[in-house]
CSV table of C-alpha atoms in Angstrom, one decimal:
chain,number,residue,atom,x,y,z
A,231,MET,CA,15.2,307.4,3.6
A,232,ASN,CA,17.0,307.1,0.3
A,233,SER,CA,16.6,304.1,-2.0
A,234,SER,CA,19.9,302.4,-1.1
A,235,ASN,CA,18.9,302.5,2.6
A,236,ARG,CA,15.4,301.3,1.8
A,237,LYS,CA,16.9,298.4,-0.2
A,238,LEU,CA,19.2,297.6,2.6
A,239,VAL,CA,16.3,297.2,5.0
A,240,THR,CA,13.7,295.5,2.7
A,241,ASP,CA,16.0,293.0,0.8
A,242,PRO,CA,16.6,290.7,3.8
A,243,LEU,CA,12.8,290.7,4.6
A,244,ILE,CA,11.4,290.2,1.1
A,245,ASN,CA,13.8,289.5,-1.8
A,246,ALA,CA,16.6,287.6,0.0
A,247,ASN,CA,14.4,285.8,2.5
A,248,PRO,CA,14.4,282.1,1.6
A,249,ILE,CA,11.4,281.4,3.8
A,250,THR,CA,9.3,284.0,1.9
A,251,VAL,CA,10.5,282.8,-1.5
A,252,GLN,CA,9.9,279.1,-0.8
A,253,ALA,CA,6.5,279.6,0.8
A,254,LEU,CA,5.3,281.7,-2.0
A,255,GLY,CA,6.7,279.3,-4.5
A,256,ILE,CA,4.5,276.4,-3.4
A,257,CYS,CA,1.2,278.3,-3.6
A,258,SER,CA,-1.0,277.3,-6.5
A,259,ALA,CA,-2.8,280.6,-6.2
A,260,LEU,CA,0.3,282.2,-7.6
A,261,ALA,CA,0.6,280.0,-10.7
A,262,VAL,CA,1.1,282.4,-13.6
A,263,THR,CA,-0.3,281.6,-17.1
A,264,SER,CA,0.0,283.3,-20.4
A,265,SER,CA,-3.6,283.0,-21.4
A,266,ILE,CA,-7.1,283.2,-19.8
A,267,ARG,CA,-8.1,279.6,-20.5
A,268,PRO,CA,-5.7,277.8,-18.1
A,269,SER,CA,-6.4,280.5,-15.5
A,270,LEU,CA,-10.1,279.8,-15.7
A,271,PHE,CA,-9.6,276.0,-15.5
A,272,MET,CA,-7.2,276.5,-12.5
A,273,ALA,CA,-9.9,278.6,-10.8
A,274,ALA,CA,-12.5,276.1,-11.5
A,275,ALA,CA,-10.3,273.3,-10.2
A,276,VAL,CA,-9.6,275.1,-6.9
A,277,ILE,CA,-13.3,275.8,-6.5
A,278,ALA,CA,-14.3,272.2,-7.3
A,279,VAL,CA,-11.7,270.8,-4.9
A,280,CYS,CA,-12.7,273.2,-2.2
A,281,GLY,CA,-16.4,272.5,-2.6
A,282,PHE,CA,-16.2,268.7,-2.8
A,283,ALA,CA,-13.6,268.4,0.0
A,284,GLY,CA,-15.6,270.7,2.3
A,285,ALA,CA,-18.8,268.6,1.6
A,286,SER,CA,-17.0,265.3,2.2
A,287,VAL,CA,-15.3,266.4,5.4
A,288,SER,CA,-18.5,267.8,6.7
A,289,LEU,CA,-20.2,264.4,6.2
A,290,ILE,CA,-17.5,262.5,8.0
A,291,ARG,CA,-16.4,265.0,10.6
A,292,GLN,CA,-18.1,263.2,13.5
A,293,HIS,CA,-16.1,260.0,12.7
A,294,ILE,CA,-12.6,261.6,12.4
A,295,PRO,CA,-10.5,261.2,15.5
A,296,GLU,CA,-9.0,264.5,16.7
A,297,SER,CA,-5.4,263.1,16.5
A,298,ILE,CA,-5.6,262.5,12.8
A,299,ARG,CA,-8.0,265.3,11.8
A,300,LEU,CA,-5.6,267.2,9.5
A,301,ILE,CA,-4.2,264.1,7.9
A,302,VAL,CA,-7.7,263.0,6.9
A,303,GLN,CA,-8.5,266.4,5.6
A,304,ILE,CA,-5.4,266.5,3.5
A,305,MET,CA,-6.1,263.0,2.2
A,306,VAL,CA,-9.6,264.0,1.2
A,307,ILE,CA,-8.3,267.2,-0.6
A,308,ALA,CA,-5.6,265.1,-2.3
A,309,SER,CA,-8.2,262.6,-3.5
A,310,PHE,CA,-10.3,265.3,-5.1
A,311,VAL,CA,-7.2,266.9,-6.7
A,312,VAL,CA,-6.4,263.6,-8.4
A,313,ILE,CA,-10.0,263.3,-9.6
A,314,VAL,CA,-9.9,266.9,-11.0
A,315,ASP,CA,-6.5,266.2,-12.7
A,316,GLN,CA,-7.9,263.1,-14.3
A,317,VAL,CA,-11.0,265.0,-15.5
A,318,LEU,CA,-8.8,267.8,-16.9
A,319,LYS,CA,-6.6,265.2,-18.8
A,320,ALA,CA,-9.8,263.5,-20.2
A,321,TYR,CA,-11.7,266.6,-21.3
A,322,ALA,CA,-9.1,269.4,-21.7
A,323,PHE,CA,-5.8,267.7,-22.4
A,324,GLU,CA,-4.0,270.8,-23.7
A,325,THR,CA,-5.0,272.9,-20.7
A,326,SER,CA,-4.0,270.1,-18.4
A,327,LYS,CA,-0.5,270.1,-20.0
A,328,ALA,CA,-0.3,273.9,-19.6
A,329,LEU,CA,-1.2,273.6,-15.9
A,330,SER,CA,1.1,270.6,-15.4
A,331,VAL,CA,2.3,270.5,-11.8
A,332,TYR,CA,0.2,273.5,-10.6
A,333,VAL,CA,-2.9,271.4,-10.3
A,334,PHE,CA,-1.2,269.2,-7.7
A,335,LEU,CA,-0.2,272.2,-5.7
A,336,ILE,CA,-3.9,272.6,-4.8
A,337,VAL,CA,-3.2,270.0,-2.1
A,338,SER,CA,-0.7,272.3,-0.3
A,339,ASN,CA,-2.9,275.3,-0.8
A,340,CYS,CA,-3.6,276.9,2.6
A,341,ILE,CA,-6.8,278.5,1.2
A,342,VAL,CA,-8.4,275.1,0.6
A,343,LEU,CA,-7.3,273.6,3.9
A,344,GLY,CA,-8.4,276.6,5.7
A,345,ARG,CA,-11.9,276.4,4.2
A,346,VAL,CA,-12.2,272.7,5.0
A,347,GLU,CA,-11.0,273.3,8.6
A,348,GLY,CA,-13.0,276.5,9.2
A,349,TYR,CA,-16.3,275.4,7.8
A,350,ALA,CA,-16.6,271.7,7.2
A,351,MET,CA,-15.4,270.7,10.7
A,352,ARG,CA,-18.1,272.9,12.3
């Protein structure tokens, strides 16, 4: 298969697919930085949110009605993201400015929600 035929087949699936582009665009794991410091802070923020949210949900899992389980999990994750953002602003303001909106994308991160759902609820 020559390159023009390959491009004809792969472009609608990868490059020109709005679903792929939009889904990848909201993932905080894909946030690109130009230095190591913001990357390390972002990694620490995701780990902290994942750990604290998992621990919190595991403590209250018996009291969460099945019908609102995901809503409660997302609210717990969002609460810890706000706390992490405030801590970043207080102790690492320049890094917080560099990360800007990427910190809040942790809420929509499937990795964090999957960990909370997979481990904390059991």
